[in-house]
Structures are given as structure tokens and as C-alpha cells.
PDB file of C-alpha atoms and ligand atoms in Angstrom:
ATOM      1  CA  MET L  21     239.811 -78.411 195.652  1.00 86.00           C
ATOM      2  CA  ALA L  22     236.676 -76.940 194.124  1.00 95.00           C
ATOM      3  CA  LEU L  23     234.471 -77.582 191.144  1.00 97.00           C
ATOM      4  CA  ARG L  24     234.375 -74.596 188.782  1.00 98.00           C
ATOM      5  CA  THR L  25     231.784 -73.651 186.165  1.00 98.00           C
ATOM      6  CA  ILE L  26     232.765 -74.404 182.566  1.00 98.00           C
ATOM      7  CA  LEU L  27     231.930 -71.520 180.216  1.00 98.00           C
ATOM      8  CA  THR L  28     230.111 -72.399 177.011  1.00 96.00           C
ATOM      9  CA  VAL L  29     229.991 -70.733 173.592  1.00 96.00           C
ATOM     10  CA  PRO L  30     229.369 -67.924 172.768  1.00 95.00           C
ATOM     11  CA  HIS L  31     230.800 -66.616 176.098  1.00 97.00           C
ATOM     12  CA  PRO L  32     233.164 -63.713 175.223  1.00 98.00           C
ATOM     13  CA  VAL L  33     235.931 -64.871 177.626  1.00 98.00           C
ATOM     14  CA  LEU L  34     236.431 -67.976 175.419  1.00 98.00           C
ATOM     15  CA  LYS L  35     237.610 -65.569 172.678  1.00 98.00           C
ATOM     16  CA  GLN L  36     240.364 -64.053 174.850  1.00 98.00           C
ATOM     17  CA  VAL L  37     244.038 -64.824 174.239  1.00 98.00           C
ATOM     18  CA  SER L  38     245.377 -66.246 177.521  1.00 98.00           C
ATOM     19  CA  ARG L  39     248.396 -64.586 179.123  1.00 98.00           C
ATOM     20  CA  PRO L  40     251.579 -66.483 180.080  1.00 98.00           C
ATOM     21  CA  VAL L  41     252.323 -67.537 183.653  1.00 98.00           C
ATOM     22  CA  GLU L  42     255.149 -65.244 184.796  1.00 98.00           C
ATOM     23  CA  GLY L  43     257.734 -65.966 187.497  1.00 96.00           C
ATOM     24  CA  GLY L  44     257.348 -69.751 187.648  1.00 97.00           C
ATOM     25  CA  VAL L  45     254.664 -72.135 188.867  1.00 98.00           C
ATOM     26  CA  THR L  46     253.422 -71.205 192.347  1.00 98.00           C
ATOM     27  CA  ASP L  47     251.112 -72.872 194.895  1.00 98.00           C
ATOM     28  CA  GLU L  48     248.355 -70.596 193.585  1.00 98.00           C
ATOM     29  CA  HIS L  49     248.793 -72.011 190.063  1.00 98.00           C
ATOM     30  CA  ARG L  50     248.854 -75.553 191.501  1.00 98.00           C
ATOM     31  CA  ALA L  51     245.574 -74.880 193.358  1.00 98.00           C
ATOM     32  CA  LEU L  52     244.064 -73.658 190.072  1.00 98.00           C
ATOM     33  CA  MET L  53     245.306 -76.804 188.267  1.00 98.00           C
ATOM     34  CA  ASP L  54     243.814 -79.000 191.044  1.00 98.00           C
ATOM     35  CA  ASP L  55     240.427 -77.284 190.587  1.00 98.00           C
ATOM     36  CA  MET L  56     240.680 -77.608 186.798  1.00 98.00           C
ATOM     37  CA  LEU L  57     241.431 -81.321 187.029  1.00 98.00           C
ATOM     38  CA  GLU L  58     238.535 -81.976 189.401  1.00 97.00           C
ATOM     39  CA  THR L  59     236.211 -79.986 187.116  1.00 98.00           C
ATOM     40  CA  MET L  60     237.454 -81.903 184.038  1.00 98.00           C
ATOM     41  CA  TYR L  61     236.972 -85.333 185.674  1.00 96.00           C
ATOM     42  CA  GLU L  62     233.495 -84.377 186.839  1.00 97.00           C
ATOM     43  CA  ALA L  63     232.361 -83.097 183.401  1.00 97.00           C
ATOM     44  CA  PRO L  64     233.693 -85.662 182.212  1.00 96.00           C
ATOM     45  CA  GLY L  65     236.385 -84.712 179.716  1.00 97.00           C
ATOM     46  CA  VAL L  66     239.976 -85.512 178.785  1.00 97.00           C
ATOM     47  CA  GLY L  67     241.333 -81.957 178.713  1.00 98.00           C
ATOM     48  CA  LEU L  68     240.605 -78.455 179.985  1.00 98.00           C
ATOM     49  CA  ALA L  69     242.187 -75.023 179.457  1.00 99.00           C
ATOM     50  CA  ALA L  70     242.065 -72.466 182.291  1.00 99.00           C
ATOM     51  CA  VAL L  71     240.177 -69.991 180.086  1.00 99.00           C
ATOM     52  CA  GLN L  72     237.275 -72.485 179.968  1.00 98.00           C
ATOM     53  CA  ILE L  73     236.698 -71.769 183.665  1.00 98.00           C
ATOM     54  CA  GLY L  74     237.117 -68.036 183.121  1.00 98.00           C
ATOM     55  CA  VAL L  75     240.841 -67.732 183.969  1.00 98.00           C
ATOM     56  CA  PRO L  76     242.729 -66.557 180.850  1.00 98.00           C
ATOM     57  CA  LEU L  77     246.143 -67.977 181.832  1.00 98.00           C
ATOM     58  CA  ARG L  78     248.243 -70.352 179.649  1.00 98.00           C
ATOM     59  CA  ILE L  79     247.488 -73.463 181.704  1.00 99.00           C
ATOM     60  CA  ILE L  80     246.052 -76.808 180.530  1.00 99.00           C
ATOM     61  CA  VAL L  81     245.219 -80.048 182.360  1.00 98.00           C
ATOM     62  CA  MET L  82     244.670 -83.396 180.661  1.00 98.00           C
ATOM     63  CA  ASP L  83     244.099 -87.088 181.359  1.00 98.00           C
ATOM     64  CA  ILE L  84     243.807 -89.281 178.273  1.00 96.00           C
ATOM     65  CA  SER L  85     244.283 -92.570 180.176  1.00 95.00           C
ATOM     66  CA  ALA L  86     240.517 -93.369 180.032  1.00 77.00           C
ATOM     67  CA  LYS L  87     240.848 -95.459 183.224  1.00 78.00           C
ATOM     68  CA  GLU L  88     238.887 -94.156 186.189  1.00 76.00           C
ATOM     69  CA  ASP L  89     240.801 -96.282 188.701  1.00 82.00           C
ATOM     70  CA  GLU L  90     244.254 -95.437 187.285  1.00 90.00           C
ATOM     71  CA  ARG L  91     244.284 -91.708 186.713  1.00 93.00           C
ATOM     72  CA  GLU L  92     247.205 -90.149 184.824  1.00 96.00           C
ATOM     73  CA  PRO L  93     246.810 -86.370 185.215  1.00 97.00           C
ATOM     74  CA  ARG L  94     249.069 -84.131 183.160  1.00 98.00           C
ATOM     75  CA  TYR L  95     249.687 -80.412 183.572  1.00 98.00           C
ATOM     76  CA  PHE L  96     250.969 -77.941 180.968  1.00 99.00           C
ATOM     77  CA  VAL L  97     251.995 -74.399 181.879  1.00 99.00           C
ATOM     78  CA  ASN L  98     253.025 -71.993 179.062  1.00 98.00           C
ATOM     79  CA  PRO L  99     252.978 -74.807 176.460  1.00 98.00           C
ATOM     80  CA  GLU L 100     254.586 -74.180 173.070  1.00 98.00           C
ATOM     81  CA  ILE L 101     254.505 -76.264 169.912  1.00 98.00           C
ATOM     82  CA  THR L 102     258.098 -76.534 168.661  1.00 98.00           C
ATOM     83  CA  TRP L 103     257.423 -78.832 165.672  1.00 98.00           C
ATOM     84  CA  LYS L 104     254.404 -80.081 163.667  1.00 98.00           C
ATOM     85  CA  SER L 105     254.383 -83.072 161.298  1.00 98.00           C
ATOM     86  CA  ASP L 106     253.510 -82.373 157.656  1.00 98.00           C
ATOM     87  CA  GLU L 107     251.173 -85.362 157.805  1.00 98.00           C
ATOM     88  CA  LEU L 108     247.640 -84.366 158.817  1.00 98.00           C
ATOM     89  CA  LYS L 109     244.992 -86.496 160.512  1.00 98.00           C
ATOM     90  CA  SER L 110     241.264 -86.027 160.957  1.00 98.00           C
ATOM     91  CA  TRP L 111     239.745 -86.779 164.390  1.00 98.00           C
ATOM     92  CA  GLU L 112     236.218 -86.385 165.719  1.00 98.00           C
ATOM     93  CA  GLU L 113     236.518 -83.726 168.432  1.00 98.00           C
ATOM     94  CA  GLY L 114     234.278 -82.621 171.247  1.00 97.00           C
ATOM     95  CA  CYS L 115     234.571 -79.704 173.653  1.00 98.00           C
ATOM     96  CA  LEU L 116     233.238 -79.131 177.159  1.00 98.00           C
ATOM     97  CA  SER L 117     232.517 -75.525 176.103  1.00 98.00           C
ATOM     98  CA  VAL L 118     230.398 -76.798 173.181  1.00 97.00           C
ATOM     99  CA  PRO L 119     228.383 -79.583 174.869  1.00 96.00           C
ATOM    100  CA  GLU L 120     226.855 -82.400 172.805  1.00 95.00           C
ATOM    101  CA  ILE L 121     228.487 -81.275 169.533  1.00 96.00           C
ATOM    102  CA  TYR L 122     231.102 -83.450 167.814  1.00 97.00           C
ATOM    103  CA  ASP L 123     232.736 -83.007 164.413  1.00 97.00           C
ATOM    104  CA  ASP L 124     235.881 -83.896 162.465  1.00 97.00           C
ATOM    105  CA  VAL L 125     238.861 -81.557 162.581  1.00 98.00           C
ATOM    106  CA  GLU L 126     242.065 -82.038 160.581  1.00 98.00           C
ATOM    107  CA  ARG L 127     245.320 -81.245 162.399  1.00 98.00           C
ATOM    108  CA  PRO L 128     249.021 -82.241 162.230  1.00 98.00           C
ATOM    109  CA  ASP L 129     249.292 -85.944 163.147  1.00 98.00           C
ATOM    110  CA  ARG L 130     252.239 -85.407 165.545  1.00 98.00           C
ATOM    111  CA  VAL L 131     253.657 -82.384 167.375  1.00 98.00           C
ATOM    112  CA  LYS L 132     256.611 -81.659 169.661  1.00 98.00           C
ATOM    113  CA  ILE L 133     255.819 -79.521 172.686  1.00 98.00           C
ATOM    114  CA  ARG L 134     257.696 -77.694 175.430  1.00 98.00           C
ATOM    115  CA  TYR L 135     256.040 -76.668 178.693  1.00 98.00           C
ATOM    116  CA  LEU L 136     256.436 -76.346 182.463  1.00 98.00           C
ATOM    117  CA  ASP L 137     254.936 -79.186 184.509  1.00 98.00           C
ATOM    118  CA  TYR L 138     253.076 -79.082 187.872  1.00 98.00           C
ATOM    119  CA  ASN L 139     256.393 -78.518 189.686  1.00 98.00           C
ATOM    120  CA  GLY L 140     257.624 -75.865 187.244  1.00 98.00           C
ATOM    121  CA  LYS L 141     260.126 -78.208 185.549  1.00 98.00           C
ATOM    122  CA  GLU L 142     260.667 -77.696 181.808  1.00 98.00           C
ATOM    123  CA  VAL L 143     259.638 -80.724 179.749  1.00 98.00           C
ATOM    124  CA  GLU L 144     259.949 -81.442 176.012  1.00 98.00           C
ATOM    125  CA  GLU L 145     258.132 -84.343 174.402  1.00 98.00           C
ATOM    126  CA  GLU L 146     256.486 -85.603 171.245  1.00 98.00           C
ATOM    127  CA  ALA L 147     252.732 -86.175 171.106  1.00 98.00           C
ATOM    128  CA  ASP L 148     250.770 -88.437 168.776  1.00 98.00           C
ATOM    129  CA  GLY L 149     247.272 -89.964 168.663  1.00 97.00           C
ATOM    130  CA  LEU L 150     244.715 -88.504 171.102  1.00 97.00           C
ATOM    131  CA  PHE L 151     247.516 -86.715 172.995  1.00 98.00           C
ATOM    132  CA  ALA L 152     248.439 -84.736 169.831  1.00 98.00           C
ATOM    133  CA  VAL L 153     244.780 -83.966 169.070  1.00 98.00           C
ATOM    134  CA  CYS L 154     243.984 -82.908 172.625  1.00 98.00           C
ATOM    135  CA  ILE L 155     247.051 -80.696 173.179  1.00 98.00           C
ATOM    136  CA  GLN L 156     246.407 -78.868 169.869  1.00 98.00           C
ATOM    137  CA  HIS L 157     242.705 -78.463 170.751  1.00 98.00           C
ATOM    138  CA  GLU L 158     243.602 -77.094 174.216  1.00 98.00           C
ATOM    139  CA  MET L 159     246.329 -74.803 172.836  1.00 98.00           C
ATOM    140  CA  ASP L 160     243.725 -73.385 170.446  1.00 98.00           C
ATOM    141  CA  HIS L 161     241.713 -72.403 173.560  1.00 98.00           C
ATOM    142  CA  LEU L 162     244.765 -70.401 174.751  1.00 98.00           C
ATOM    143  CA  GLU L 163     244.487 -68.377 171.511  1.00 98.00           C
ATOM    144  CA  GLY L 164     240.734 -67.827 171.902  1.00 98.00           C
ATOM    145  CA  ILE L 165     239.900 -70.479 169.300  1.00 98.00           C
ATOM    146  CA  VAL L 166     237.297 -73.236 169.751  1.00 98.00           C
ATOM    147  CA  PHE L 167     237.124 -76.304 167.475  1.00 97.00           C
ATOM    148  CA  LEU L 168     234.002 -74.869 165.811  1.00 97.00           C
ATOM    149  CA  ASP L 169     236.278 -72.204 164.310  1.00 98.00           C
ATOM    150  CA  HIS L 170     237.822 -75.001 162.177  1.00 97.00           C
ATOM    151  CA  LEU L 171     234.395 -75.861 160.709  1.00 97.00           C
ATOM    152  CA  SER L 172     232.256 -74.117 158.089  1.00 97.00           C
ATOM    153  CA  ARG L 173     230.310 -71.017 159.131  1.00 97.00           C
ATOM    154  CA  LEU L 174     227.083 -72.967 158.622  1.00 97.00           C
ATOM    155  CA  LYS L 175     228.159 -75.759 161.005  1.00 96.00           C
ATOM    156  CA  ARG L 176     229.529 -73.262 163.553  1.00 96.00           C
ATOM    157  CA  GLU L 177     226.371 -71.149 163.659  1.00 96.00           C
ATOM    158  CA  SER L 178     224.150 -74.235 163.831  1.00 96.00           C
ATOM    159  CA  ALA L 179     226.219 -75.623 166.743  1.00 95.00           C
ATOM    160  CA  ILE L 180     226.020 -72.335 168.679  1.00 94.00           C
ATOM    161  CA  ARG L 181     222.238 -72.246 168.148  1.00 95.00           C
ATOM    162  CA  LYS L 182     221.967 -75.816 169.521  1.00 94.00           C
ATOM    163  CA  VAL L 183     224.074 -74.974 172.611  1.00 93.00           C
ATOM    164  CA  LYS L 184     221.994 -71.825 173.312  1.00 94.00           C
ATOM    165  CA  LYS L 185     218.732 -73.766 172.879  1.00 94.00           C
ATOM    166  CA  ALA L 186     219.905 -76.531 175.261  1.00 92.00           C
ATOM    167  CA  GLN L 187     220.809 -73.856 177.832  1.00 89.00           C
ATOM    168  CA  ARG L 188     217.383 -72.195 177.534  1.00 91.00           C
ATOM    169  CA  ILE L 189     215.716 -75.585 178.126  1.00 92.00           C
ATOM    170  CA  GLU L 190     218.039 -76.325 181.094  1.00 88.00           C
ATOM    171  CA  ALA L 191     217.145 -72.949 182.649  1.00 89.00           C
ATOM    172  CA  LEU L 192     213.386 -73.732 182.619  1.00 86.00           C
TER     173      LEU L 192
HETATM  174  O1  LIG O 216     236.696 -78.936 176.216  1.00 88.46           O
HETATM  175  C1  LIG O 216     237.795 -79.445 176.082  1.00 88.46           C
HETATM  176  O2  LIG O 216     238.710 -78.793 175.677  1.00 88.46           O
HETATM  177  C2  LIG O 216     237.963 -80.910 176.449  1.00 88.46           C
HETATM  178  C3  LIG O 216     237.736 -81.874 175.313  1.00 88.46           C
HETATM  179  C4  LIG O 216     239.073 -82.322 174.811  1.00 88.46           C
HETATM  180  C5  LIG O 216     239.070 -83.062 173.494  1.00 88.46           C
HETATM  181  C6  LIG O 216     238.461 -84.264 173.337  1.00 88.46           C
HETATM  182  C7  LIG O 216     238.495 -84.936 172.115  1.00 88.46           C
HETATM  183  C8  LIG O 216     239.155 -84.396 171.070  1.00 88.46           C
HETATM  184  C9  LIG O 216     239.748 -83.180 171.228  1.00 88.46           C
HETATM  185  C10 LIG O 216     239.725 -82.509 172.441  1.00 88.46           C
HETATM  186  C11 LIG O 216     236.927 -83.040 175.867  1.00 88.46           C
HETATM  187  O3  LIG O 216     237.321 -83.664 176.779  1.00 88.46           O
HETATM  188  S1  LIG O 216     235.421 -83.403 175.088  1.00 88.46           S
HETATM  189  C12 LIG O 216     234.819 -84.838 175.995  1.00 88.46           C
HETATM  190  C13 LIG O 216     235.531 -86.107 175.657  1.00 88.46           C
HETATM  191  O4  LIG O 216     236.266 -86.169 174.686  1.00 88.46           O
HETATM  192  C14 LIG O 216     235.385 -87.300 176.517  1.00 88.46           C
HETATM  193  C15 LIG O 216     234.452 -87.346 177.515  1.00 88.46           C
HETATM  194  C16 LIG O 216     234.344 -88.479 178.311  1.00 88.46           C
HETATM  195  C17 LIG O 216     235.153 -89.552 178.115  1.00 88.46           C
HETATM  196  C18 LIG O 216     236.072 -89.529 177.099  1.00 88.46           C
HETATM  197  C19 LIG O 216     236.198 -88.399 176.302  1.00 88.46           C
HETATM  198 ZN1  LIG O 217     237.600 -77.513 174.127  1.00 88.46          ZN
END
């Protein structure tokens, strides 16, 4: 396993639409998911899309258990949302590609999803709470969308300026 670099806004790769995994989940995809998970835990974060480490494939890893000693990693290959609740909920979101910036985003409260797991098995399940927020946030990444795109232009531009400034200071 290896730690990968997480791209930050406004990196152009974060705007790419990720391509589906074709021909099933292979050892190569599993090695990528292992690296993604290690990178996510180290950051630390609760989710990560492959495009955030510069690989525009429809793969997401997640662990919303919030217990360091009892990890519950989850893997989503080619995820699809098959149903969204009409009820919306606002949640304060963060993003490893937009460090130190948090803001409220309104999304469907519950969603049903279909995906392939780590072993390539098809799974269908319903997500609510942080799981619903996180899977929708990560699936946005697969479409080249970051949570800032749900905010006003003023907030988005201010956030990007802050991230760029922090990077300039870090590089000194
Ligand atoms: O960059 C990402 O896509 C990951 C992001 C996922 C997310 C979190 C909260 C709401 C929506 C989406 C993060 O993990 S941000 C960091 C974070 O939430 C966290 C960090 C340490 C402990 C617990 C949470
Ligand atoms: Zn994110």
C-alpha cells in the first residue's frame, strides 16, 4: 500500500468526469482502493474518490465509523443512485480537496445506491445520515463537481483564494 497525494482545488483533474470500471473489479483496482483508503485515513477523512488522487475512475472509498480501533472500510465501484428522497437535509460538509473550508450543503436526506464492492459483487442499499451525505458528495466528485459548486460564486471564489494562499504559505 502507498500514500498518494490528494489534489486540491483548482486542479483541473478535479473537473474531469470519471470513467466507469470496465470488465469487473481486478487486483489492480483493489490495489488502488487499498492506496485510497490508506491516504484517506492518513488525511484524515471519511471518504475519498479516485479522481482526488488523480485517477479519474468511478471508484470511492469510505469509512464513516469514526472509530480508529474498529475500522469499517467500504468500497464503491461504478456507484449509481437509483432513488432520492424528496425530503432534503442541510449538512456542514468538508472536502480533502478543499482543506480547512466547511459549509452547509442541502441534499436529498436519503438515497438508494447500487454499486460493485471490493470483490466485484453487486450491492444495493439505502443510505441515510452521514452515509447519504458522504456518498452524494463523493459521487459529485465522479462528475467533476466539488461541494463548493453548490455554494454561491462569492463563497466559492473566496474558498479557492484561501486554499491557494495556504498552499503558497506551505511552500515557503
Ligand atoms: O474529500 C472528500 O471527499 C472527503 C470528505 C467527505 C465528506 C465529509 C463530510 C461531509 C461530506 C463529505 C471528508 O472526509 S472531509 C473531512 C472530514 O469530514 C473528517 C475528518 C476527520 C474526522 C472526521 C471527519
Ligand atoms: Zn470531497
